Amino acid sequence: MVPSTRSTLRRNIASLASMWREIQGSNDWYGLVEPLNPLLREEIIRYVELVDACYKAFDLDSSSKRFLNCKHGKASMFREVGMASSGYEITKYIYAAPGISMPAQQDDAGQSRWIGYVAVSADDETKRIGRRDILVSFRGTVTSTEWLANLMSSLTPARFDPTNQQPEVKVESGFLSLYTSNDSTCRFGQGSCREQLLKEVTRLINQYKGEELSVTLAGHSMGSSLAILFGYDLTELGLNRVHPSCEIPVTVYSFGGPRVGNSRFKQRCDDLGLKVLRVVNTCDFITKLPGMIMNDGMRVIGGRYELPWSDSCYTHVGVELSLDFFKLENPRCVHNLETYLGLLKCCSMAESVKKNEEPGFIQKAKEMVARNYEAVHVMPWQDAARQVGDLVQSLGF
């Protein structure tokens, strides 16, 4: 594994408290993405590690009493995955149900499963980063029913606001199913993923009302889609506007995320002030899908004339940060979160190379990411389920 960057973070981002709003996208990351601002890079790395904790803590042993749940309790989870100094305290675990039926022999058929957690920055971390940060972290696709749910590659109205349902705002039906479906038999979490999130984040906003607050949603692959859906939902309902003169910024850090909705969905997210930073490896085809054909490029002609089928086109939301420092020789790696972490950590090495022309940088970077990937220690079938699931989802069957 690449060594923890926690000590580096504490040294390098002492000025975060003075410019956290810009880092969270208040100006759409203008001037911070190209070239990648070192302060922003370290914040992105921090959130990658907080998402990676979900993978490390997820229990996929079907013989375990915590199967499809987190292996550890809320108070000990960060410590157990090697992140005792994360600076956050977990307040709630979040569960999601695919909302589809599966053959009975499937170990995870019909069950809710742990999808991530809600956490809040502790006092010391709050002082360091300049505000009280409410964090929601989502893992990506792992189990068979999750990727089968993702096969439902069709656009459907979101209709989150009961007073203004906006049927033209459409999102991918598989992601919507994971977000809104409820498994009444779940012994760990009650209510849909959506209901759990809205209740807990609203509670925390009210608890820390009067403090400087931010809401940060971070996820990988399928998890980034859930993060964007929740960010849209939260802002559409106005739950981040606790006072007319005090709007809590809501930011999504998306890692290897697919498209989530149509152009109307993108426009609505922009209108609501939802900030999304999409971190993508240009070799990762998942970030280009669903919508291999019906996508952003099919909406208009000559940049001016919107075509009649534009509402059926998938469109990315937010600002893209592209990572492409070398071509990976192992195609299994391109979508893995550990690869994203390795690429981000290579950024500082790349800057050093530009200045000093250090020989052998490319080879060193390849070796680092290769070591990073091999250290994931996932079982072959688990890795295959994740990769095949994302592949089939992305083909839009």
mmCIF file of N, CA and C in Angstrom, residues 287-350:
data_model
loop_
_atom_site.group_PDB
_atom_site.id
_atom_site.type_symbol
_atom_site.label_atom_id
_atom_site.label_comp_id
_atom_site.label_asym_id
_atom_site.label_seq_id
_atom_site.Cartn_x
_atom_site.Cartn_y
_atom_site.Cartn_z
ATOM 1 N N THR A 287 -16.606 5.678 -16.690
ATOM 2 C CA THR A 287 -16.917 7.102 -16.552
ATOM 3 C C THR A 287 -17.554 7.674 -17.806
ATOM 4 N N LYS A 288 -17.575 6.922 -18.867
ATOM 5 C CA LYS A 288 -18.159 7.384 -20.125
ATOM 6 C C LYS A 288 -19.549 6.809 -20.347
ATOM 7 N N LEU A 289 -20.089 6.096 -19.369
ATOM 8 C CA LEU A 289 -21.327 5.350 -19.524
ATOM 9 C C LEU A 289 -22.216 5.487 -18.282
ATOM 10 N N PRO A 290 -23.502 5.083 -18.366
ATOM 11 C CA PRO A 290 -24.244 4.627 -19.531
ATOM 12 C C PRO A 290 -24.464 5.748 -20.549
ATOM 13 N N GLY A 291 -24.970 5.364 -21.708
ATOM 14 C CA GLY A 291 -25.184 6.337 -22.768
ATOM 15 C C GLY A 291 -24.064 6.342 -23.776
ATOM 16 N N MET A 292 -23.667 5.153 -24.227
ATOM 17 C CA MET A 292 -22.592 5.080 -25.204
ATOM 18 C C MET A 292 -22.946 5.879 -26.458
ATOM 19 N N ILE A 293 -24.235 5.868 -26.815
ATOM 20 C CA ILE A 293 -24.690 6.582 -28.018
ATOM 21 C C ILE A 293 -25.480 7.828 -27.634
ATOM 22 N N MET A 294 -26.485 7.628 -26.777
ATOM 23 C CA MET A 294 -27.341 8.756 -26.382
ATOM 24 C C MET A 294 -26.700 9.478 -25.200
ATOM 25 N N ASN A 295 -25.800 10.400 -25.496
ATOM 26 C CA ASN A 295 -25.099 11.123 -24.449
ATOM 27 C C ASN A 295 -25.006 12.606 -24.778
ATOM 28 N N ASP A 296 -24.152 13.311 -24.031
ATOM 29 C CA ASP A 296 -24.029 14.753 -24.165
ATOM 30 C C ASP A 296 -23.862 15.201 -25.614
ATOM 31 N N GLY A 297 -23.051 14.469 -26.373
ATOM 32 C CA GLY A 297 -22.744 14.867 -27.739
ATOM 33 C C GLY A 297 -23.902 14.744 -28.700
ATOM 34 N N MET A 298 -24.976 14.052 -28.303
ATOM 35 C CA MET A 298 -26.132 13.862 -29.182
ATOM 36 C C MET A 298 -27.241 14.865 -28.921
ATOM 37 N N ARG A 299 -27.037 15.771 -27.971
ATOM 38 C CA ARG A 299 -28.131 16.665 -27.587
ATOM 39 C C ARG A 299 -28.317 17.844 -28.521
ATOM 40 N N VAL A 300 -27.225 18.365 -29.046
ATOM 41 C CA VAL A 300 -27.301 19.594 -29.832
ATOM 42 C C VAL A 300 -26.517 19.449 -31.121
ATOM 43 N N ILE A 301 -26.847 20.308 -32.084
ATOM 44 C CA ILE A 301 -26.121 20.394 -33.350
ATOM 45 C C ILE A 301 -25.447 21.755 -33.415
ATOM 46 N N GLY A 302 -24.157 21.719 -33.682
ATOM 47 C CA GLY A 302 -23.417 22.973 -33.803
ATOM 48 C C GLY A 302 -23.373 23.787 -32.531
ATOM 49 N N GLY A 303 -23.623 23.113 -31.387
ATOM 50 C CA GLY A 303 -23.580 23.824 -30.125
ATOM 51 C C GLY A 303 -24.752 24.762 -29.897
ATOM 52 N N ARG A 304 -25.765 24.724 -30.780
ATOM 53 C CA ARG A 304 -26.861 25.698 -30.685
ATOM 54 C C ARG A 304 -28.239 25.062 -30.687
ATOM 55 N N TYR A 305 -28.457 24.067 -31.528
ATOM 56 C CA TYR A 305 -29.805 23.548 -31.752
ATOM 57 C C TYR A 305 -30.016 22.246 -30.979
ATOM 58 N N GLU A 306 -30.907 22.326 -29.995
ATOM 59 C CA GLU A 306 -31.179 21.150 -29.166
ATOM 60 C C GLU A 306 -32.110 20.207 -29.908
ATOM 61 N N LEU A 307 -31.726 18.942 -29.973
ATOM 62 C CA LEU A 307 -32.490 17.943 -30.708
ATOM 63 C C LEU A 307 -33.683 17.452 -29.893
ATOM 64 N N PRO A 308 -34.748 16.958 -30.570
ATOM 65 C CA PRO A 308 -35.981 16.578 -29.857
ATOM 66 C C PRO A 308 -35.799 15.443 -28.871
ATOM 67 N N TRP A 309 -34.753 14.616 -29.050
ATOM 68 C CA TRP A 309 -34.546 13.492 -28.133
ATOM 69 C C TRP A 309 -33.563 13.825 -27.008
ATOM 70 N N SER A 310 -33.287 15.101 -26.803
ATOM 71 C CA SER A 310 -32.272 15.493 -25.817
ATOM 72 C C SER A 310 -32.608 15.026 -24.404
ATOM 73 N N ASP A 311 -33.906 14.913 -24.079
ATOM 74 C CA ASP A 311 -34.284 14.464 -22.743
ATOM 75 C C ASP A 311 -33.970 12.995 -22.511
ATOM 76 N N SER A 312 -33.650 12.270 -23.581
ATOM 77 C CA SER A 312 -33.305 10.856 -23.459
ATOM 78 C C SER A 312 -31.800 10.628 -23.483
ATOM 79 N N CYS A 313 -31.041 11.713 -23.447
ATOM 80 C CA CYS A 313 -29.582 11.606 -23.483
ATOM 81 C C CYS A 313 -28.994 11.715 -22.081
ATOM 82 N N TYR A 314 -28.078 10.831 -21.745
ATOM 83 C CA TYR A 314 -27.361 10.905 -20.477
ATOM 84 C C TYR A 314 -26.331 12.028 -20.535
ATOM 85 N N THR A 315 -26.222 12.760 -19.427
ATOM 86 C CA THR A 315 -25.310 13.902 -19.369
ATOM 87 C C THR A 315 -24.579 13.913 -18.033
ATOM 88 N N HIS A 316 -23.276 14.125 -18.073
ATOM 89 C CA HIS A 316 -22.498 14.236 -16.844
ATOM 90 C C HIS A 316 -22.826 15.540 -16.119
ATOM 91 N N VAL A 317 -22.699 15.513 -14.811
ATOM 92 C CA VAL A 317 -22.904 16.687 -13.968
ATOM 93 C C VAL A 317 -21.557 17.130 -13.412
ATOM 94 N N GLY A 318 -21.327 18.437 -13.379
ATOM 95 C CA GLY A 318 -20.183 18.969 -12.650
ATOM 96 C C GLY A 318 -18.941 19.208 -13.472
ATOM 97 N N VAL A 319 -17.834 19.386 -12.758
ATOM 98 C CA VAL A 319 -16.524 19.719 -13.325
ATOM 99 C C VAL A 319 -15.670 18.456 -13.336
ATOM 100 N N GLU A 320 -14.988 18.221 -14.447
ATOM 101 C CA GLU A 320 -14.166 17.015 -14.564
ATOM 102 C C GLU A 320 -12.709 17.289 -14.233
ATOM 103 N N LEU A 321 -12.133 16.413 -13.431
ATOM 104 C CA LEU A 321 -10.696 16.390 -13.182
ATOM 105 C C LEU A 321 -10.173 15.097 -13.785
ATOM 106 N N SER A 322 -9.399 15.208 -14.856
ATOM 107 C CA SER A 322 -8.947 14.053 -15.607
ATOM 108 C C SER A 322 -7.566 13.612 -15.144
ATOM 109 N N LEU A 323 -7.423 12.314 -14.884
ATOM 110 C CA LEU A 323 -6.147 11.735 -14.473
ATOM 111 C C LEU A 323 -5.654 10.824 -15.594
ATOM 112 N N ASP A 324 -4.502 11.138 -16.165
ATOM 113 C CA ASP A 324 -3.973 10.327 -17.258
ATOM 114 C C ASP A 324 -2.466 10.536 -17.355
ATOM 115 N N PHE A 325 -1.741 10.058 -16.356
ATOM 116 C CA PHE A 325 -0.306 10.311 -16.323
ATOM 117 C C PHE A 325 0.486 9.214 -17.019
ATOM 118 N N PHE A 326 -0.162 8.078 -17.244
ATOM 119 C CA PHE A 326 0.481 7.009 -17.999
ATOM 120 C C PHE A 326 -0.587 5.996 -18.365
ATOM 121 N N LYS A 327 -0.277 5.140 -19.299
ATOM 122 C CA LYS A 327 -1.211 4.089 -19.703
ATOM 123 C C LYS A 327 -0.985 2.857 -18.824
ATOM 124 N N LEU A 328 -2.028 2.408 -18.164
ATOM 125 C CA LEU A 328 -1.905 1.235 -17.302
ATOM 126 C C LEU A 328 -1.827 -0.034 -18.143
ATOM 127 N N GLU A 329 -0.902 -0.901 -17.805
ATOM 128 C CA GLU A 329 -0.749 -2.139 -18.550
ATOM 129 C C GLU A 329 -1.766 -3.189 -18.127
ATOM 130 N N ASN A 330 -2.303 -3.080 -16.922
ATOM 131 C CA ASN A 330 -3.272 -4.041 -16.409
ATOM 132 C C ASN A 330 -4.663 -3.424 -16.488
ATOM 133 N N PRO A 331 -5.513 -3.841 -17.441
ATOM 134 C CA PRO A 331 -6.820 -3.211 -17.606
ATOM 135 C C PRO A 331 -7.741 -3.406 -16.419
ATOM 136 N N ARG A 332 -7.438 -4.395 -15.540
ATOM 137 C CA ARG A 332 -8.278 -4.586 -14.348
ATOM 138 C C ARG A 332 -8.214 -3.369 -13.438
ATOM 139 N N CYS A 333 -7.147 -2.632 -13.525
ATOM 140 C CA CYS A 333 -6.888 -1.570 -12.552
ATOM 141 C C CYS A 333 -7.625 -0.268 -12.849
ATOM 142 N N VAL A 334 -8.059 -0.059 -14.091
ATOM 143 C CA VAL A 334 -8.444 1.286 -14.491
ATOM 144 C C VAL A 334 -9.622 1.847 -13.690
ATOM 145 N N HIS A 335 -10.488 0.961 -13.174
ATOM 146 C CA HIS A 335 -11.667 1.442 -12.441
ATOM 147 C C HIS A 335 -11.525 1.291 -10.931
ATOM 148 N N ASN A 336 -10.443 0.689 -10.486
ATOM 149 C CA ASN A 336 -10.277 0.415 -9.065
ATOM 150 C C ASN A 336 -9.986 1.702 -8.289
ATOM 151 N N LEU A 337 -10.584 1.822 -7.127
ATOM 152 C CA LEU A 337 -10.398 3.039 -6.333
ATOM 153 C C LEU A 337 -8.947 3.210 -5.906
ATOM 154 N N GLU A 338 -8.264 2.109 -5.634
ATOM 155 C CA GLU A 338 -6.858 2.195 -5.261
ATOM 156 C C GLU A 338 -6.025 2.790 -6.396
ATOM 157 N N THR A 339 -6.425 2.525 -7.640
ATOM 158 C CA THR A 339 -5.725 3.126 -8.777
ATOM 159 C C THR A 339 -5.908 4.634 -8.779
ATOM 160 N N TYR A 340 -7.125 5.073 -8.491
ATOM 161 C CA TYR A 340 -7.383 6.516 -8.417
ATOM 162 C C TYR A 340 -6.515 7.157 -7.342
ATOM 163 N N LEU A 341 -6.419 6.482 -6.218
ATOM 164 C CA LEU A 341 -5.594 7.007 -5.132
ATOM 165 C C LEU A 341 -4.137 7.100 -5.568
ATOM 166 N N GLY A 342 -3.664 6.048 -6.239
ATOM 167 C CA GLY A 342 -2.293 6.056 -6.707
ATOM 168 C C GLY A 342 -2.031 7.152 -7.726
ATOM 169 N N LEU A 343 -2.973 7.360 -8.642
ATOM 170 C CA LEU A 343 -2.814 8.404 -9.656
ATOM 171 C C LEU A 343 -2.766 9.788 -9.022
ATOM 172 N N LEU A 344 -3.615 10.002 -8.038
ATOM 173 C CA LEU A 344 -3.628 11.299 -7.360
ATOM 174 C C LEU A 344 -2.325 11.556 -6.626
ATOM 175 N N LYS A 345 -1.799 10.507 -6.001
ATOM 176 C CA LYS A 345 -0.540 10.675 -5.285
ATOM 177 C C LYS A 345 0.630 10.856 -6.247
ATOM 178 N N CYS A 346 0.436 10.410 -7.488
ATOM 179 C CA CYS A 346 1.468 10.623 -8.498
ATOM 180 C C CYS A 346 1.513 12.074 -8.963
ATOM 181 N N CYS A 347 0.444 12.822 -8.715
ATOM 182 C CA CYS A 347 0.412 14.217 -9.170
ATOM 183 C C CYS A 347 1.598 15.002 -8.634
ATOM 184 N N SER A 348 1.868 14.847 -7.350
ATOM 185 C CA SER A 348 2.971 15.598 -6.757
ATOM 186 C C SER A 348 4.298 15.137 -7.333
ATOM 187 N N MET A 349 4.390 13.825 -7.626
ATOM 188 C CA MET A 349 5.599 13.320 -8.267
ATOM 189 C C MET A 349 5.753 13.915 -9.661
ATOM 190 N N ALA A 350 4.629 14.040 -10.371
ATOM 191 C CA ALA A 350 4.677 14.591 -11.724
ATOM 192 C C ALA A 350 5.156 16.035 -11.711
#
